[in-house]
CSV table of C-alpha atoms in Angstrom, one decimal:
chain,number,residue,atom,x,y,z
Y,1134,UNK,CA,-8.9,1.0,12.4
Y,1135,UNK,CA,-7.9,-2.5,11.4
Y,1136,UNK,CA,-8.0,-3.1,7.6
Y,1137,UNK,CA,-7.5,-6.5,6.0
Y,1138,UNK,CA,-6.6,-6.9,2.4
Y,1139,UNK,CA,-5.4,-9.7,0.1
Y,1140,UNK,CA,-2.1,-8.9,-1.5
Y,1141,UNK,CA,-2.1,-8.7,-5.3
Y,1142,UNK,CA,1.5,-9.9,-5.2
Y,1143,UNK,CA,1.3,-12.9,-3.0
Y,1144,UNK,CA,-2.4,-13.7,-2.4
Y,1145,UNK,CA,-1.8,-13.5,1.3
Y,1146,UNK,CA,-4.2,-11.8,3.7
Y,1147,UNK,CA,-2.7,-9.0,5.7
Y,1148,UNK,CA,-4.2,-6.9,8.5
Y,1149,UNK,CA,-2.9,-3.5,9.4
Y,1150,UNK,CA,-4.0,-1.0,12.0
Y,1151,UNK,CA,-4.3,2.3,10.1
Y,1152,UNK,CA,-5.2,5.9,11.0
Y,1153,UNK,CA,-8.3,6.0,8.8
Y,1154,UNK,CA,-12.0,6.5,9.6
Y,1155,UNK,CA,-14.9,4.5,8.3
Y,1156,UNK,CA,-16.1,7.7,6.5
Y,1157,UNK,CA,-12.8,8.0,4.7
Y,1158,UNK,CA,-12.9,4.4,3.6
Y,1159,UNK,CA,-16.5,4.8,2.5
Y,1160,UNK,CA,-15.5,7.9,0.4
Y,1161,UNK,CA,-12.8,5.9,-1.3
Y,1162,UNK,CA,-15.1,3.0,-1.9
Y,1163,UNK,CA,-17.6,5.4,-3.5
Y,1164,UNK,CA,-15.0,6.6,-6.0
Y,1165,UNK,CA,-12.9,9.3,-4.3
Y,1166,UNK,CA,-9.2,8.9,-5.0
Y,1167,UNK,CA,-7.5,7.5,-1.9
Y,1168,UNK,CA,-5.1,10.4,-1.7
Y,1169,UNK,CA,-8.1,12.7,-1.5
Y,1170,UNK,CA,-10.1,10.5,0.9
Y,1171,UNK,CA,-7.2,10.1,3.3
Y,1172,UNK,CA,-4.5,12.6,2.4
Y,1173,UNK,CA,-2.7,12.2,5.7
Y,1174,UNK,CA,-1.8,8.6,5.0
Y,1175,UNK,CA,1.7,7.8,3.8
Y,1176,UNK,CA,1.9,6.4,0.3
Y,1177,UNK,CA,2.8,2.9,1.6
Y,1178,UNK,CA,-0.5,2.8,3.6
Y,1179,UNK,CA,-2.5,4.1,0.7
Y,1180,UNK,CA,-0.9,1.4,-1.5
Y,1181,UNK,CA,-1.9,-1.2,1.1
Y,1182,UNK,CA,-5.6,-0.1,1.0
Y,1183,UNK,CA,-5.5,-0.2,-2.8
Y,1184,UNK,CA,-3.7,-3.4,-3.5
Y,1185,UNK,CA,-3.1,-5.2,-0.2
Y,1186,UNK,CA,0.7,-5.0,-0.8
Y,1187,UNK,CA,2.7,-4.4,2.4
Y,1188,UNK,CA,5.8,-2.3,2.4
Y,1189,UNK,CA,7.8,-5.5,3.0
Y,1190,UNK,CA,6.3,-7.2,0.0
Y,1191,UNK,CA,7.0,-4.2,-2.1
Y,1192,UNK,CA,10.7,-4.1,-1.1
Y,1193,UNK,CA,11.1,-7.9,-1.5
Y,1194,UNK,CA,9.6,-7.7,-5.0
Y,1195,UNK,CA,10.8,-4.4,-6.4
Y,1196,UNK,CA,13.7,-3.4,-4.1
Y,1197,UNK,CA,14.0,0.0,-2.6
Y,1198,UNK,CA,15.2,1.9,-5.6
Y,1199,UNK,CA,18.5,2.5,-4.0
Y,1200,UNK,CA,20.2,-0.5,-5.7
Y,1201,UNK,CA,22.8,0.0,-8.3
Y,1202,UNK,CA,21.5,-0.5,-11.8
Y,1203,UNK,CA,22.4,-3.7,-13.6
Y,1204,UNK,CA,25.8,-3.5,-15.3
Y,1205,UNK,CA,25.9,-3.1,-19.0
Y,1206,UNK,CA,26.0,-6.3,-20.9
Y,1207,UNK,CA,29.2,-6.8,-22.9
């Protein structure tokens, strides 16, 4: 199912084809936690439904978590 969301980070509209049913989306919209409504979705896809943030935007903004921490200031 194609889902379009506006990214909370960039304000850009993104459309992704996701393995989610209208019933699962309706359950989420009715108040079910997304991880309960569509537990099979990877966390990146659940994040997209919630915030419109794509994995690419997330990496560009926050990194991958694999980066070295900033060196200590003298």
